[in-house]
Coordinates of N, CA, C and O in Angstrom, one line a residue:
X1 N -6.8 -257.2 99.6 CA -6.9 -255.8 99.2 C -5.6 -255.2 99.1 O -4.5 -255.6 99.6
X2 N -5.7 -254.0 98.2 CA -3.9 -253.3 98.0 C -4.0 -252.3 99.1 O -5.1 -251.9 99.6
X3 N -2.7 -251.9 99.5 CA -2.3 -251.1 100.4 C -3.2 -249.8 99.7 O -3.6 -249.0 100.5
X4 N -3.5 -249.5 98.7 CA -3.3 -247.7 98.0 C -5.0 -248.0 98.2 O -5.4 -247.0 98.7
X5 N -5.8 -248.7 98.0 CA -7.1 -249.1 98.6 C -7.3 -249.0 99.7 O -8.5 -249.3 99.8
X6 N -6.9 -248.8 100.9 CA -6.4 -249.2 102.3 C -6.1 -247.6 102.8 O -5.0 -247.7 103.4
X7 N -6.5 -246.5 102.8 CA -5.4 -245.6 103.3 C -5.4 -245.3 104.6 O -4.5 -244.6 105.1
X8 N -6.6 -245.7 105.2 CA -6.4 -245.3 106.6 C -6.4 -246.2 107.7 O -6.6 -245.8 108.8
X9 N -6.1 -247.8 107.2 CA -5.5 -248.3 108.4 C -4.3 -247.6 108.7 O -3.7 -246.8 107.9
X10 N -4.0 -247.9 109.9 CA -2.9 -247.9 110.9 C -1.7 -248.8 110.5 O -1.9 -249.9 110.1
X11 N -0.5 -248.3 110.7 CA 1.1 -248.8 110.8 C 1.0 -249.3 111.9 O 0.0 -249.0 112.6
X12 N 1.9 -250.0 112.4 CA 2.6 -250.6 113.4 C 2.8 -249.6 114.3 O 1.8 -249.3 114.9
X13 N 3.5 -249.2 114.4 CA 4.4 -247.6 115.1 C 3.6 -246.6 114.6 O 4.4 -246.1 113.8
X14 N 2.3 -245.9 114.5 CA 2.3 -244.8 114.2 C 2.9 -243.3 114.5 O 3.1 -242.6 113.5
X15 N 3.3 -242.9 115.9 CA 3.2 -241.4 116.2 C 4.5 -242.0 117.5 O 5.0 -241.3 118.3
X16 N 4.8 -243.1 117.4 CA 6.5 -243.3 118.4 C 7.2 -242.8 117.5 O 7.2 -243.0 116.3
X17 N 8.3 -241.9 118.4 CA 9.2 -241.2 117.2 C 10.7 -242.0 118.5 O 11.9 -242.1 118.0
X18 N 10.4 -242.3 119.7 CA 11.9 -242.9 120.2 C 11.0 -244.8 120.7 O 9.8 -245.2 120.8
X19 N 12.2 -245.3 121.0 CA 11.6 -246.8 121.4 C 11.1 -247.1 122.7 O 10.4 -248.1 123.1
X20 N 11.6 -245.6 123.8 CA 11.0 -245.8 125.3 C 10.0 -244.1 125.3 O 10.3 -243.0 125.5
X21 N 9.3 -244.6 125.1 CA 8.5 -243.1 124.9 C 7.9 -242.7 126.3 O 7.7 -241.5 126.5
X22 N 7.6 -243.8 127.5 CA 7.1 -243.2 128.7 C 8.4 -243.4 129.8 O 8.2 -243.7 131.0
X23 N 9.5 -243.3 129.4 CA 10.7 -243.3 130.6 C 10.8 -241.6 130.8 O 10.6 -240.9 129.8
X24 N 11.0 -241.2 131.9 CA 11.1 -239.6 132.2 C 12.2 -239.6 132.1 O 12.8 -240.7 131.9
X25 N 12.7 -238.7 132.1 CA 14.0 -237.8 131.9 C 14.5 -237.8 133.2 O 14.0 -237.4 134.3
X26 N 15.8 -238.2 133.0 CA 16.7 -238.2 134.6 C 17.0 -236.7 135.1 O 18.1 -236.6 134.6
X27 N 16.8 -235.7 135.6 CA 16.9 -234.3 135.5 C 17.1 -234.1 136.9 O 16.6 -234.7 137.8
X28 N 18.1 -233.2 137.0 CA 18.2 -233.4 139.0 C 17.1 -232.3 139.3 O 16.6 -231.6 138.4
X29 N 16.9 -232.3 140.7 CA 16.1 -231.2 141.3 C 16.5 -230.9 142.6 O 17.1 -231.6 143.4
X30 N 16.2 -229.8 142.9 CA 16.5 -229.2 144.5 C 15.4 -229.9 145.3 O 14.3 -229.5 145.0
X31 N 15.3 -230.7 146.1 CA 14.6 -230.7 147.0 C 14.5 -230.1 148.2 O 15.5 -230.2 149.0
X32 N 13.5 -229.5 148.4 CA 13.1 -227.9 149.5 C 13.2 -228.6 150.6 O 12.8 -229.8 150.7
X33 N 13.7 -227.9 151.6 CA 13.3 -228.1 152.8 C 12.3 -228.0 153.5 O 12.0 -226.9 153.2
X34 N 11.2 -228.5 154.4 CA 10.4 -228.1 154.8 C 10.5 -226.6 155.3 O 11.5 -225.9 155.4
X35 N 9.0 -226.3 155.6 CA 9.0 -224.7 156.4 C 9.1 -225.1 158.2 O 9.8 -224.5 159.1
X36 N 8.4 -225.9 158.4 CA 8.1 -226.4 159.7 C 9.1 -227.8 160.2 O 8.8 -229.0 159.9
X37 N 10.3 -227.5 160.9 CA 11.0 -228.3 161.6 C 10.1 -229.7 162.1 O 8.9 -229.5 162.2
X38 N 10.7 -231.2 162.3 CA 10.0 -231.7 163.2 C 9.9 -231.2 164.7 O 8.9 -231.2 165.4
X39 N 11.2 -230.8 165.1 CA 10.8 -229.6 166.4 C 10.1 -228.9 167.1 O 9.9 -228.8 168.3
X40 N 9.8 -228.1 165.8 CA 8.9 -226.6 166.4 C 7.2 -227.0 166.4 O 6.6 -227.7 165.6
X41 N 6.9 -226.2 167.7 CA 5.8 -226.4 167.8 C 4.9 -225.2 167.4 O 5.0 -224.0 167.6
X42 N 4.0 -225.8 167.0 CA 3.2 -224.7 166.2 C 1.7 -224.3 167.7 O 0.8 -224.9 168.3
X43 N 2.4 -222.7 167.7 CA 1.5 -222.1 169.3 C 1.7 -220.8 168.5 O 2.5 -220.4 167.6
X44 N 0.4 -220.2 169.3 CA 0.5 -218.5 169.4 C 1.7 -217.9 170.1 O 2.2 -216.8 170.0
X45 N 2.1 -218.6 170.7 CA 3.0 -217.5 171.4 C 4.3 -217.4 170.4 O 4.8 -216.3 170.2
X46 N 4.7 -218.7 169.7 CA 5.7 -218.9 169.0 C 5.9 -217.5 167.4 O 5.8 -217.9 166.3
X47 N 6.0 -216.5 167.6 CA 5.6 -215.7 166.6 C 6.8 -215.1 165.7 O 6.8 -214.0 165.1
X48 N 7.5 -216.0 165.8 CA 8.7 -216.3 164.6 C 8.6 -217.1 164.1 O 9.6 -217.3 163.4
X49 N 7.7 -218.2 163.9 CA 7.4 -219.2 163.0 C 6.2 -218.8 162.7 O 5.8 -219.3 161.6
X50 N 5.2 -217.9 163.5 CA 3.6 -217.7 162.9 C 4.4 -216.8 161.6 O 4.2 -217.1 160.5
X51 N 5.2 -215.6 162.0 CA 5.1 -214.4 160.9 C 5.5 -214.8 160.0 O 4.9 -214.2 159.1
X52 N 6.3 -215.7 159.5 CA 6.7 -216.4 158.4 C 5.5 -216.6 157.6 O 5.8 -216.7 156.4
X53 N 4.2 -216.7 157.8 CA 3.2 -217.8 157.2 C 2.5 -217.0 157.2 O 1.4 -217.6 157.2
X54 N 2.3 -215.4 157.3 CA 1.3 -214.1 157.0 C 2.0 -213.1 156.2 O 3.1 -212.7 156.4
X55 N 1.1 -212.9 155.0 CA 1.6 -211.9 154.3 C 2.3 -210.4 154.7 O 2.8 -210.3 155.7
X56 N 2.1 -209.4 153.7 CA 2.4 -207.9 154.6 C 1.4 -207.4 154.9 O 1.3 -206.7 155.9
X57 N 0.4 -207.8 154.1 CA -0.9 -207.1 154.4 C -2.1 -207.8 156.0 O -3.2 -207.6 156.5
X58 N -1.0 -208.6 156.3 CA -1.4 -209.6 157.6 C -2.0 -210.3 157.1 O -2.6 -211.0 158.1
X59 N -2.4 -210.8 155.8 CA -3.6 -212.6 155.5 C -2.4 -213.3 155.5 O -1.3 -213.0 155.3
X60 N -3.1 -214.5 156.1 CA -2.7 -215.9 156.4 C -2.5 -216.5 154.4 O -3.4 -216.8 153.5
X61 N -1.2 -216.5 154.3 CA -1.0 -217.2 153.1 C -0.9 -218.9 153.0 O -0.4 -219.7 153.8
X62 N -1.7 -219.2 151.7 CA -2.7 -220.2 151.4 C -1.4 -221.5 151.4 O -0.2 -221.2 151.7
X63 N -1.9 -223.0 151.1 CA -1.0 -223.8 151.7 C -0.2 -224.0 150.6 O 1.1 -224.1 150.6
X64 N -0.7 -224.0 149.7 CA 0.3 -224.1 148.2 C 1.5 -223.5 148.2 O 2.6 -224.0 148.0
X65 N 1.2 -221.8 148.5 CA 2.2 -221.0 148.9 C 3.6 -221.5 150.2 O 4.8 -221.5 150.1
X66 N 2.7 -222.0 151.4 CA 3.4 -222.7 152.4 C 4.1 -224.2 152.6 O 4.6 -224.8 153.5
X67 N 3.8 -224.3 151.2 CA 4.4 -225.6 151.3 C 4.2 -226.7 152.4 O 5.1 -227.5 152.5
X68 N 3.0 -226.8 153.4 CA 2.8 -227.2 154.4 C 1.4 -228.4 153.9 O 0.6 -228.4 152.9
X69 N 1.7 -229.3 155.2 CA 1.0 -230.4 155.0 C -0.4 -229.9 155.2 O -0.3 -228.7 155.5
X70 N -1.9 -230.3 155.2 CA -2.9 -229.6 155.5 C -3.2 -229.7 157.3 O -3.9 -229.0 158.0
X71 N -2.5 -230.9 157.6 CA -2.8 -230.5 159.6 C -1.9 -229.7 159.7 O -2.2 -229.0 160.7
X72 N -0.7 -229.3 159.2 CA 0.1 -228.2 159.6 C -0.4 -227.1 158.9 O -0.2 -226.3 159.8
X73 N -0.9 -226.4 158.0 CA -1.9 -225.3 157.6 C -3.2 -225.1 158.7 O -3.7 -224.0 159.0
X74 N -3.6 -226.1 159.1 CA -4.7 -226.1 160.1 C -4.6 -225.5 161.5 O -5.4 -224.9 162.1
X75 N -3.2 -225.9 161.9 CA -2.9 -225.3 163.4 C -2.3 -224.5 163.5 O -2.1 -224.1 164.6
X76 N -1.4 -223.7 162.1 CA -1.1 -222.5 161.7 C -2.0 -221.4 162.1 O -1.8 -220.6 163.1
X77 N -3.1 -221.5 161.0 CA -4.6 -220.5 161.0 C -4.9 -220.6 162.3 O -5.1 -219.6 162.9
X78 N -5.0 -221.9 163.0 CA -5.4 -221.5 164.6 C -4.6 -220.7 165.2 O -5.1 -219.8 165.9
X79 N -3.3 -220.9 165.1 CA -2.4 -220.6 166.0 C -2.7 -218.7 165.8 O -2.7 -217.8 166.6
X80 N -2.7 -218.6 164.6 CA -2.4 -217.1 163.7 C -3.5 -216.3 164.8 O -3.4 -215.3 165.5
X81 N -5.2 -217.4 164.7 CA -6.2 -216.6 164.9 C -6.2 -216.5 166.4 O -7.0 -215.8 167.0
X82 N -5.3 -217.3 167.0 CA -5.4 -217.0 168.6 C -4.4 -215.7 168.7 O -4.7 -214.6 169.3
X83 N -3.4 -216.0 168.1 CA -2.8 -214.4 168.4 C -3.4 -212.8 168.2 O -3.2 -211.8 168.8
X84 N -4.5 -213.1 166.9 CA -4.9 -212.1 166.5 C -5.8 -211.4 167.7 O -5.6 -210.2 168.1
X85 N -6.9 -212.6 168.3 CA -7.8 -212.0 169.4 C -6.8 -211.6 170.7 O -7.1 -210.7 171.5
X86 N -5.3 -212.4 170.8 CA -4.8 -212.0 172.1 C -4.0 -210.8 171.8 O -3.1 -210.5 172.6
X87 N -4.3 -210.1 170.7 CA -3.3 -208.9 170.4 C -2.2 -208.8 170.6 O -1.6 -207.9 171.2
X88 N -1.8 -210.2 169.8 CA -0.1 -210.4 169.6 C -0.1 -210.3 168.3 O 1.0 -209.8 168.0
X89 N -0.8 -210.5 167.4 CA -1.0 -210.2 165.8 C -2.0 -208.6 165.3 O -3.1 -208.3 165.7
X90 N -1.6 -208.2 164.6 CA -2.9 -206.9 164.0 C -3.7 -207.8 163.3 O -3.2 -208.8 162.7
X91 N -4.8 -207.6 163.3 CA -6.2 -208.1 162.4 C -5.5 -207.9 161.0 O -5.4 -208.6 160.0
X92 N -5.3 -206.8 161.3 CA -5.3 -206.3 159.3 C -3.7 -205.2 159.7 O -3.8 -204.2 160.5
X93 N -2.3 -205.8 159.1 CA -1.3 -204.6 158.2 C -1.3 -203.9 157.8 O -0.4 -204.0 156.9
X94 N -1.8 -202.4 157.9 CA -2.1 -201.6 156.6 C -1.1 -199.8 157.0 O -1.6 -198.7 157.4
X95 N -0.1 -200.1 156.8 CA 1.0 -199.0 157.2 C 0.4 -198.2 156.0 O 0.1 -197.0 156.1
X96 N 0.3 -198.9 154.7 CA -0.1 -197.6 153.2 C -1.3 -196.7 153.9 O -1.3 -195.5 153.8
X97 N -2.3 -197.4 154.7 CA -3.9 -197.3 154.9 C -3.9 -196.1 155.6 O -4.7 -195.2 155.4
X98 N -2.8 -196.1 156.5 CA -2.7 -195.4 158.1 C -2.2 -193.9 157.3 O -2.8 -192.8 157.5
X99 N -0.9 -194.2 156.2 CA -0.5 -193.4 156.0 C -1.6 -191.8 155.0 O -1.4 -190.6 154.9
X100 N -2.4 -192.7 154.4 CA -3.3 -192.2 153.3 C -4.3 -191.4 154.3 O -4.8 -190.3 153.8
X101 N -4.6 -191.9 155.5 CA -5.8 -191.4 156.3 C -5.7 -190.3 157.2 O -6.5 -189.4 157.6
X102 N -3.7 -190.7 157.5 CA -3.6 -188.5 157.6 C -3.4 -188.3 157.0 O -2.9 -187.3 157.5
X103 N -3.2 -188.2 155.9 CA -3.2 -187.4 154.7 C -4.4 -186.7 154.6 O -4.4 -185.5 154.6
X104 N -5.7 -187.3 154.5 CA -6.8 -187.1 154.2 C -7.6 -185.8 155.6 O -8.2 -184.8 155.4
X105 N -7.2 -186.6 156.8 CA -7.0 -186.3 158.0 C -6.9 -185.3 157.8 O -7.9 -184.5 157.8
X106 N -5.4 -184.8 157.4 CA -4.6 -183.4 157.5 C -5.4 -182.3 156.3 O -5.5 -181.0 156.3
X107 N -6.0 -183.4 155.4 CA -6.8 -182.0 154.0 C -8.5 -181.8 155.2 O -8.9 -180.6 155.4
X108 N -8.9 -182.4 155.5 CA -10.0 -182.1 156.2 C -10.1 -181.4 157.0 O -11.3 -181.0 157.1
X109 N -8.9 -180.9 158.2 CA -8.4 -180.4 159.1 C -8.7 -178.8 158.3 O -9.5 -178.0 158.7
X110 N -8.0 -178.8 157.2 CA -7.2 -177.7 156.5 C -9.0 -177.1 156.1 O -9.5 -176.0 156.6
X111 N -9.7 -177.8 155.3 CA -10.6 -177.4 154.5 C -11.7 -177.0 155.4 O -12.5 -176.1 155.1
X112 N -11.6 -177.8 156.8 CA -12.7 -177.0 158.1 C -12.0 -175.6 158.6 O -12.6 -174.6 158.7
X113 N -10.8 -175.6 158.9 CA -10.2 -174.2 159.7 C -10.5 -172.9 158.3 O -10.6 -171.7 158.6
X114 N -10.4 -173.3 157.1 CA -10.9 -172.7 156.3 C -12.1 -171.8 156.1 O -12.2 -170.8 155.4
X115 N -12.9 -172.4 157.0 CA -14.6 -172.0 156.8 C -15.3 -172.0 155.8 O -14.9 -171.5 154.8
X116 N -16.6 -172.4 156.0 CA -17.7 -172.3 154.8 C -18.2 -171.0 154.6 O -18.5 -170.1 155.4
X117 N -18.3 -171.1 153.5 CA -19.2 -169.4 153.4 C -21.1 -169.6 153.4 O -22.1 -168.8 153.5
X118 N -21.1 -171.0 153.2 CA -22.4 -171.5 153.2 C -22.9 -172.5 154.0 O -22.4 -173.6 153.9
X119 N -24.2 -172.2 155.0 CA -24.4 -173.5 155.3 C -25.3 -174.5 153.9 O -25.7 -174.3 152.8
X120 N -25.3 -175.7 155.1 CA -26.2 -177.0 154.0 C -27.2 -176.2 153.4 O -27.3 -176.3 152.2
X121 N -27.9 -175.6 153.8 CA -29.3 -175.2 152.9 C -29.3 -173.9 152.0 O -30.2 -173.4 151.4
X122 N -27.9 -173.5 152.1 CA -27.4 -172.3 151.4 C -27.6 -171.4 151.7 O -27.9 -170.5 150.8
X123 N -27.5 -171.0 153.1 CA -28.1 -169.3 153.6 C -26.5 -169.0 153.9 O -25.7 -169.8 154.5
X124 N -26.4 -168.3 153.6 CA -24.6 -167.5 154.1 C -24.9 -166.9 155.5 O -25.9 -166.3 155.8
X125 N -23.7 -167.3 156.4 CA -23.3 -167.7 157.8 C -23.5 -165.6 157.8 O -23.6 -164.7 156.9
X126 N -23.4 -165.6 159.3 CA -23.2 -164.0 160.1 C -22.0 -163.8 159.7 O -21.2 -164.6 159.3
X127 N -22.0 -162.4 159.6 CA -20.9 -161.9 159.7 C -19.9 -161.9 161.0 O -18.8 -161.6 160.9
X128 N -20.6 -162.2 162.3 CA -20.2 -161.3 163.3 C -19.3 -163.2 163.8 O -18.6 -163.2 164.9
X129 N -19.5 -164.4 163.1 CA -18.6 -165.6 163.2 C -19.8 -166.5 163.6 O -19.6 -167.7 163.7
X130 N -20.9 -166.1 163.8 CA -21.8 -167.9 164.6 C -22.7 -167.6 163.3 O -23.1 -166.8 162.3
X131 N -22.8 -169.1 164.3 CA -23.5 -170.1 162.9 C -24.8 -169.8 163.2 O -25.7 -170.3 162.6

């Protein structure tokens, strides 16, 4: 048969465009240090190595993030949740939370010393101040 009859066999080399096509690329890299020494012992009390491994908002950040093996992610979360019940850790972070709630606090304060002119069922209060 002629090649121009032929058009969709395959070449030899179709789609190699170099002669080592699966060698990687020699490229340097930083290699990280671990987070967790062979040393340090992973305990509740140790809470310079727990705070490291809790966000701001106080969750326990996930292991991808920690770069940690999964038995060292495992006795982290313990370590975290024993501090939490022995109230060496806050459950929950929330300095924004605290701050928003006197705020709110302080308008509610403001809007009761104000007084209603109505109660709930819409009868207008004495004059003489009781309810």
């Amino acid at each position: 048969m002629d090649k121009s009859k032929r058009p969709f066999l395959k070449s030899k080399r179709p789609f190699l465009k170099s002669k080592r096509p699966f060698l990687k690329s020699k490229r340097s890299f930083r290699r990280r240090l671990p987070p967790i020494q062979p040393g340090d012992r992973i305990d509740y009390r140790n809470m310079s190595l727990i705070s490291r491994f809790i966000s701001e908002q106080g969750k326990i950040l996930p292991r991808r993030l920690n770069r940690l093996t999964l038995k060292q992610q495992r006795l982290i979360t313990i370590a975290i949740k024993q501090a939490r019940i022995l109230s060496l850790l806050p459950f929950v972070n929330n300095q924004e939370q605290l701050k928003k709630n006197k705020s709110t606090a302080i308008a509610r304060k403001k809007y009761k010393s104000g007084g209603k002119k109505y109660k709930s069922d819409g009868k207008k209060y004495k004059s003489d101040g009781k309810k």
